[in-house]
Amino acid sequence: MRKLYILLAMLVAMMAIGEVSAHRSKVNKRRHTKTHKVVKRHHLKKASHKRTVVIQPVDPRLNDPDFDPNIMCEDTCGHVHGIDLSHYQGQVFWETVGENTKMAYVYLKATEGGDRIDERYERNIELAHRYGLKVGSYHFFRPKTPLAQQLENFKTQCLPGEQDLIPMIDIETTGGLPDNEFCDSLFRFLGMVERTYRQPPLLYTFRNFYNRHLLGQIDDYKLMIAMYTEEEPVLADGRDITMWQYTSKGRIVGISGYVDKSRFIGRHGLREIRFRH
């Protein structure tokens, strides 16, 4: 009988230990969950603390009470100004453009590479003449395209009898060629153009492109340099610049979108780029 009591006492003790263990497990589980949530909230709070506000710089000219963003270079200087156009400008109201006495000339994109012809070239050159602008034509040069093919393409559009200004060659890419091969291709093409039109063409390029690939290589040609800043461009070799394309986001009545605007630098003038017939 005594053994039975002892056995019952041991059983009761084991049940009590089990209940305590189960209760402790539940408490630990709740603690773990609560701690996890607190850590997660703390992490999010810390992450949000790291976020920074980006402040956009303010153009200092906006603090100038006399600053007018609609005033362009041609409104504030006495240089001879002009524009260049391609099909990207869409329909142009030439009768309105022709009334703008500040725009004396226009260069029209005629061709690109060996087979591309600007779809609006013929209409543009006809109407530009009709409404009194001096007109020149340009070709976008592709160094890896056969040179004879490029020249023939340009000749089909740039007809001497329709030109007031010397041809212009747009040079913006090396075509992935090393500088020596690129320059060799370019020089041969320029020679071909000069022999065809019996006068050297005007060369258009960006200041950085010239400094990187053409430095000291094309001294015998007049340059139109594109650089969109308030100050006139200066080349690394200090050579003379005839014309400056000062913006690609110009506005002019008669053209709905942006238009490239350029002007002569210093004492250079329109007579220097007239086509000799």
Tab-separated table of C-alpha atoms in Angstrom:
chain	number	residue	atom	x	y	z
A	1	MET	CA	0.000	0.000	0.000
A	2	ARG	CA	2.846	2.342	0.833
A	3	LYS	CA	4.366	1.688	-2.600
A	4	LEU	CA	1.094	2.666	-4.278
A	5	TYR	CA	1.086	6.024	-2.462
A	6	ILE	CA	4.647	6.657	-3.495
A	7	LEU	CA	3.831	5.841	-7.148
A	8	LEU	CA	0.807	8.212	-7.134
A	9	ALA	CA	2.904	10.991	-5.588
A	10	MET	CA	5.541	10.614	-8.316
A	11	LEU	CA	2.858	10.723	-11.030
A	12	VAL	CA	1.321	13.929	-9.630
A	13	ALA	CA	4.780	15.541	-9.456
A	14	MET	CA	5.542	14.674	-13.083
A	15	MET	CA	2.210	16.172	-14.239
A	16	ALA	CA	2.965	19.378	-12.363
A	17	ILE	CA	6.402	19.595	-13.945
A	18	GLY	CA	4.856	19.090	-17.419
A	19	GLU	CA	2.335	21.899	-16.884
A	20	VAL	CA	5.094	24.248	-15.727
A	21	SER	CA	7.214	23.336	-18.745
A	22	ALA	CA	4.304	23.920	-21.150
A	23	HIS	CA	3.492	27.264	-19.551
A	24	ARG	CA	7.150	28.331	-19.785
A	25	SER	CA	7.228	27.345	-23.463
A	26	LYS	CA	4.160	29.506	-24.191
A	27	VAL	CA	5.628	32.441	-22.325
A	28	ASN	CA	8.940	32.121	-24.202
A	29	LYS	CA	7.136	31.907	-27.504
A	30	ARG	CA	5.193	35.111	-26.758
A	31	ARG	CA	8.390	36.836	-25.695
A	32	HIS	CA	10.162	35.769	-28.886
A	33	THR	CA	7.336	37.074	-31.061
A	34	LYS	CA	7.141	40.341	-29.200
A	35	THR	CA	10.904	40.860	-29.384
A	36	HIS	CA	10.907	40.139	-33.124
A	37	LYS	CA	8.230	42.759	-33.727
A	38	VAL	CA	10.012	45.346	-31.670
A	39	VAL	CA	13.275	44.732	-33.533
A	40	LYS	CA	11.501	44.981	-36.862
A	41	ARG	CA	9.897	48.315	-35.945
A	42	HIS	CA	13.220	49.579	-34.687
A	43	HIS	CA	14.867	48.557	-37.977
A	44	LEU	CA	12.285	50.432	-40.024
A	45	LYS	CA	12.648	53.490	-37.878
A	46	LYS	CA	16.405	53.414	-38.287
A	47	ALA	CA	16.128	52.974	-42.067
A	48	SER	CA	13.751	55.915	-42.415
A	49	HIS	CA	16.180	58.039	-40.448
A	50	LYS	CA	18.777	57.518	-43.220
A	51	ARG	CA	16.588	58.952	-45.996
A	52	THR	CA	17.782	62.314	-47.303
A	53	VAL	CA	15.984	65.063	-49.167
A	54	VAL	CA	17.524	65.989	-52.541
A	55	ILE	CA	17.587	69.741	-53.044
A	56	GLN	CA	17.658	70.867	-56.660
A	57	PRO	CA	20.112	73.708	-57.365
A	58	VAL	CA	18.520	77.005	-58.279
A	59	ASP	CA	19.690	78.817	-61.411
A	60	PRO	CA	21.248	82.018	-60.019
A	61	ARG	CA	19.842	83.977	-62.969
A	62	LEU	CA	16.341	83.452	-61.562
A	63	ASN	CA	17.282	85.751	-58.677
A	64	ASP	CA	18.048	88.497	-61.190
A	65	PRO	CA	14.954	90.749	-61.480
A	66	ASP	CA	15.975	91.663	-65.052
A	67	PHE	CA	16.383	88.056	-66.239
A	68	ASP	CA	14.015	87.013	-69.028
A	69	PRO	CA	14.293	83.355	-70.182
A	70	ASN	CA	12.686	84.290	-73.507
A	71	ILE	CA	15.549	86.605	-74.472
A	72	MET	CA	17.966	84.808	-76.789
A	73	CYS	CA	21.482	85.627	-77.909
A	74	GLU	CA	20.251	87.351	-81.055
A	75	ASP	CA	18.299	89.819	-78.903
A	76	THR	CA	21.372	91.072	-77.089
A	77	CYS	CA	24.197	91.216	-79.655
A	78	GLY	CA	24.983	92.523	-83.116
A	79	HIS	CA	26.291	89.300	-84.689
A	80	VAL	CA	24.793	87.643	-87.760
A	81	HIS	CA	22.520	84.768	-86.687
A	82	GLY	CA	20.971	81.758	-88.372
A	83	ILE	CA	19.438	78.330	-87.826
A	84	ASP	CA	19.848	74.790	-89.078
A	85	LEU	CA	16.962	72.443	-89.763
A	86	SER	CA	16.115	68.884	-90.691
A	87	HIS	CA	12.963	66.783	-90.814
A	88	TYR	CA	13.031	66.649	-87.000
A	89	GLN	CA	11.496	70.135	-86.874
A	90	GLY	CA	8.481	68.933	-88.843
A	91	GLN	CA	6.425	71.496	-90.734
A	92	VAL	CA	8.018	74.939	-90.844
A	93	PHE	CA	6.021	78.099	-91.591
A	94	TRP	CA	8.645	79.708	-93.791
A	95	GLU	CA	6.676	82.865	-94.464
A	96	THR	CA	6.838	83.589	-90.722
A	97	VAL	CA	10.484	82.558	-90.379
A	98	GLY	CA	11.375	84.780	-93.327
A	99	GLU	CA	9.894	87.792	-91.533
A	100	ASN	CA	12.360	87.349	-88.668
A	101	THR	CA	15.018	89.932	-89.479
A	102	LYS	CA	17.388	88.481	-86.864
A	103	MET	CA	17.777	85.209	-88.800
A	104	ALA	CA	19.900	85.771	-91.912
A	105	TYR	CA	20.669	82.228	-93.020
A	106	VAL	CA	19.655	78.609	-92.674
A	107	TYR	CA	21.574	75.355	-93.126
A	108	LEU	CA	19.349	72.471	-94.185
A	109	LYS	CA	20.138	68.809	-93.742
A	110	ALA	CA	20.296	67.252	-97.196
A	111	THR	CA	21.761	63.774	-96.720
A	112	GLU	CA	23.373	61.299	-94.348
A	113	GLY	CA	25.776	58.493	-95.125
A	114	GLY	CA	25.423	56.676	-98.425
A	115	ASP	CA	21.668	56.558	-98.948
A	116	ARG	CA	19.705	58.689	-96.505
A	117	ILE	CA	17.970	61.790	-97.855
A	118	ASP	CA	16.158	64.190	-95.556
A	119	GLU	CA	12.503	63.898	-96.425
A	120	ARG	CA	11.810	67.632	-96.041
A	121	TYR	CA	14.919	68.945	-97.771
A	122	GLU	CA	13.422	69.795	-101.167
A	123	ARG	CA	10.414	71.589	-99.728
A	124	ASN	CA	12.512	73.402	-97.129
A	125	ILE	CA	15.069	74.718	-99.592
A	126	GLU	CA	12.394	75.907	-102.010
A	127	LEU	CA	10.443	77.814	-99.338
A	128	ALA	CA	13.529	79.151	-97.564
A	129	HIS	CA	14.592	80.752	-100.847
A	130	ARG	CA	11.103	82.035	-101.519
A	131	TYR	CA	10.974	83.873	-98.206
A	132	GLY	CA	14.385	85.461	-98.442
A	133	LEU	CA	16.859	83.436	-96.361
A	134	LYS	CA	20.378	82.603	-97.486
A	135	VAL	CA	20.537	78.826	-97.753
A	136	GLY	CA	23.241	76.199	-97.390
A	137	SER	CA	23.073	72.406	-97.268
A	138	TYR	CA	24.829	69.875	-95.060
A	139	HIS	CA	25.737	66.208	-95.086
A	140	PHE	CA	26.044	64.013	-91.989
A	141	PHE	CA	29.322	62.139	-92.412
A	142	ARG	CA	29.543	58.381	-91.712
A	143	PRO	CA	33.259	57.395	-91.600
A	144	LYS	CA	32.714	53.688	-92.383
A	145	THR	CA	30.371	54.215	-95.342
A	146	PRO	CA	32.043	54.173	-98.792
A	147	LEU	CA	33.123	57.724	-99.556
A	148	ALA	CA	32.145	57.740	-103.229
A	149	GLN	CA	28.663	56.568	-102.257
A	150	GLN	CA	28.340	59.377	-99.714
A	151	LEU	CA	29.465	62.002	-102.204
A	152	GLU	CA	27.006	60.817	-104.861
A	153	ASN	CA	24.219	60.885	-102.289
A	154	PHE	CA	25.051	64.467	-101.331
A	155	LYS	CA	25.373	65.579	-104.955
A	156	THR	CA	21.838	64.409	-105.770
A	157	GLN	CA	20.450	66.953	-103.281
A	158	CYS	CA	23.037	69.710	-102.862
A	159	LEU	CA	22.787	71.272	-106.307
A	160	PRO	CA	25.183	74.205	-106.858
A	161	GLY	CA	22.522	76.362	-108.494
A	162	GLU	CA	20.402	76.252	-105.337
A	163	GLN	CA	23.153	77.149	-102.857
A	164	ASP	CA	23.827	80.558	-101.347
A	165	LEU	CA	26.298	79.184	-98.777
A	166	ILE	CA	29.168	76.706	-99.043
A	167	PRO	CA	28.365	73.051	-98.240
A	168	MET	CA	28.710	72.004	-94.627
A	169	ILE	CA	29.895	68.589	-93.396
A	170	ASP	CA	28.475	67.466	-90.047
A	171	ILE	CA	31.146	65.510	-88.135
A	172	GLU	CA	29.910	63.925	-84.906
A	173	THR	CA	31.075	60.304	-84.884
A	174	THR	CA	34.225	58.273	-85.524
A	175	GLY	CA	32.132	55.244	-86.408
A	176	GLY	CA	34.181	53.260	-83.909
A	177	LEU	CA	37.366	53.711	-85.957
A	178	PRO	CA	40.739	54.560	-84.395
A	179	ASP	CA	41.564	58.242	-84.773
A	180	ASN	CA	44.108	57.702	-87.544
A	181	GLU	CA	41.653	55.692	-89.666
A	182	PHE	CA	38.792	58.079	-88.918
A	183	CYS	CA	40.878	61.118	-89.907
A	184	ASP	CA	42.095	59.413	-93.070
A	185	SER	CA	38.499	58.699	-94.115
A	186	LEU	CA	37.394	62.234	-93.267
A	187	PHE	CA	40.263	63.978	-95.074
A	188	ARG	CA	39.715	61.986	-98.247
A	189	PHE	CA	36.006	62.804	-98.192
A	190	LEU	CA	36.637	66.518	-97.607
A	191	GLY	CA	38.990	66.533	-100.580
A	192	MET	CA	36.315	64.920	-102.740
A	193	VAL	CA	33.721	67.489	-101.664
A	194	GLU	CA	36.131	70.370	-102.292
A	195	ARG	CA	36.935	69.155	-105.819
A	196	THR	CA	33.254	68.665	-106.614
A	197	TYR	CA	32.070	72.091	-105.444
A	198	ARG	CA	35.360	73.891	-106.186
A	199	GLN	CA	35.606	75.351	-102.686
A	200	PRO	CA	36.349	73.943	-99.251
A	201	PRO	CA	33.292	73.056	-97.166
A	202	LEU	CA	32.402	74.427	-93.764
A	203	LEU	CA	32.920	71.851	-90.988
A	204	TYR	CA	30.498	71.410	-88.098
A	205	THR	CA	31.415	69.559	-84.919
A	206	PHE	CA	31.214	69.763	-81.141
A	207	ARG	CA	34.015	71.358	-79.158
A	208	ASN	CA	34.743	68.202	-77.142
A	209	PHE	CA	34.726	66.052	-80.286
A	210	TYR	CA	37.191	68.409	-81.958
A	211	ASN	CA	39.508	68.441	-78.934
A	212	ARG	CA	39.463	64.652	-78.689
A	213	HIS	CA	39.726	63.592	-82.339
A	214	LEU	CA	40.546	66.539	-84.627
A	215	LEU	CA	42.986	68.685	-82.696
A	216	GLY	CA	45.371	70.383	-85.128
A	217	GLN	CA	44.127	68.271	-88.063
A	218	ILE	CA	41.766	70.561	-90.010
A	219	ASP	CA	43.384	73.989	-89.929
A	220	ASP	CA	42.531	74.692	-93.583
A	221	TYR	CA	38.769	74.645	-93.032
A	222	LYS	CA	36.293	77.077	-91.521
A	223	LEU	CA	34.569	75.746	-88.416
A	224	MET	CA	31.128	75.928	-86.877
A	225	ILE	CA	31.566	74.722	-83.293
A	226	ALA	CA	28.633	73.569	-81.172
A	227	MET	CA	28.845	74.321	-77.461
A	228	TYR	CA	25.750	75.154	-75.441
A	229	THR	CA	27.052	77.589	-72.832
A	230	GLU	CA	26.863	81.320	-72.276
A	231	GLU	CA	30.522	81.844	-73.205
A	232	GLU	CA	31.975	81.545	-76.686
A	233	PRO	CA	33.839	78.272	-77.306
A	234	VAL	CA	37.626	78.093	-77.181
A	235	LEU	CA	39.412	75.111	-78.735
A	236	ALA	CA	42.341	73.363	-77.058
A	237	ASP	CA	44.716	74.403	-79.847
A	238	GLY	CA	43.414	77.981	-79.822
A	239	ARG	CA	42.547	77.995	-83.509
A	240	ASP	CA	40.089	80.429	-85.042
A	241	ILE	CA	36.358	79.626	-85.032
A	242	THR	CA	34.123	81.145	-87.692
A	243	MET	CA	30.690	80.248	-86.325
A	244	TRP	CA	29.210	79.114	-83.026
A	245	GLN	CA	26.074	77.008	-82.555
A	246	TYR	CA	25.126	78.283	-79.120
A	247	THR	CA	21.898	76.387	-78.440
A	248	SER	CA	19.956	73.327	-79.534
A	249	LYS	CA	16.832	74.538	-77.739
A	250	GLY	CA	16.187	77.819	-79.457
A	251	ARG	CA	12.717	79.118	-80.143
A	252	ILE	CA	11.529	80.996	-83.194
A	253	VAL	CA	8.085	81.977	-84.424
A	254	GLY	CA	7.116	79.688	-87.288
A	255	ILE	CA	8.709	76.544	-85.827
A	256	SER	CA	6.746	74.664	-83.177
A	257	GLY	CA	9.626	72.820	-81.483
A	258	TYR	CA	13.228	73.484	-80.562
A	259	VAL	CA	15.642	74.661	-83.232
A	260	ASP	CA	19.451	74.909	-83.406
A	261	LYS	CA	20.685	78.501	-83.486
A	262	SER	CA	24.126	79.759	-84.461
A	263	ARG	CA	25.974	83.001	-85.084
A	264	PHE	CA	29.281	84.309	-86.383
A	265	ILE	CA	32.087	84.988	-83.916
A	266	GLY	CA	34.069	88.211	-83.738
A	267	ARG	CA	34.424	89.973	-87.069
A	268	HIS	CA	33.476	86.930	-89.135
A	269	GLY	CA	30.468	87.423	-91.376
A	270	LEU	CA	28.183	85.932	-93.986
A	271	ARG	CA	30.403	86.907	-96.925
A	272	GLU	CA	33.017	84.353	-95.784
A	273	ILE	CA	30.743	81.358	-96.398
A	274	ARG	CA	29.010	82.489	-99.579
A	275	PHE	CA	28.924	79.899	-102.330
A	276	ARG	CA	31.146	80.911	-105.254
A	277	HIS	CA	29.319	80.142	-108.475
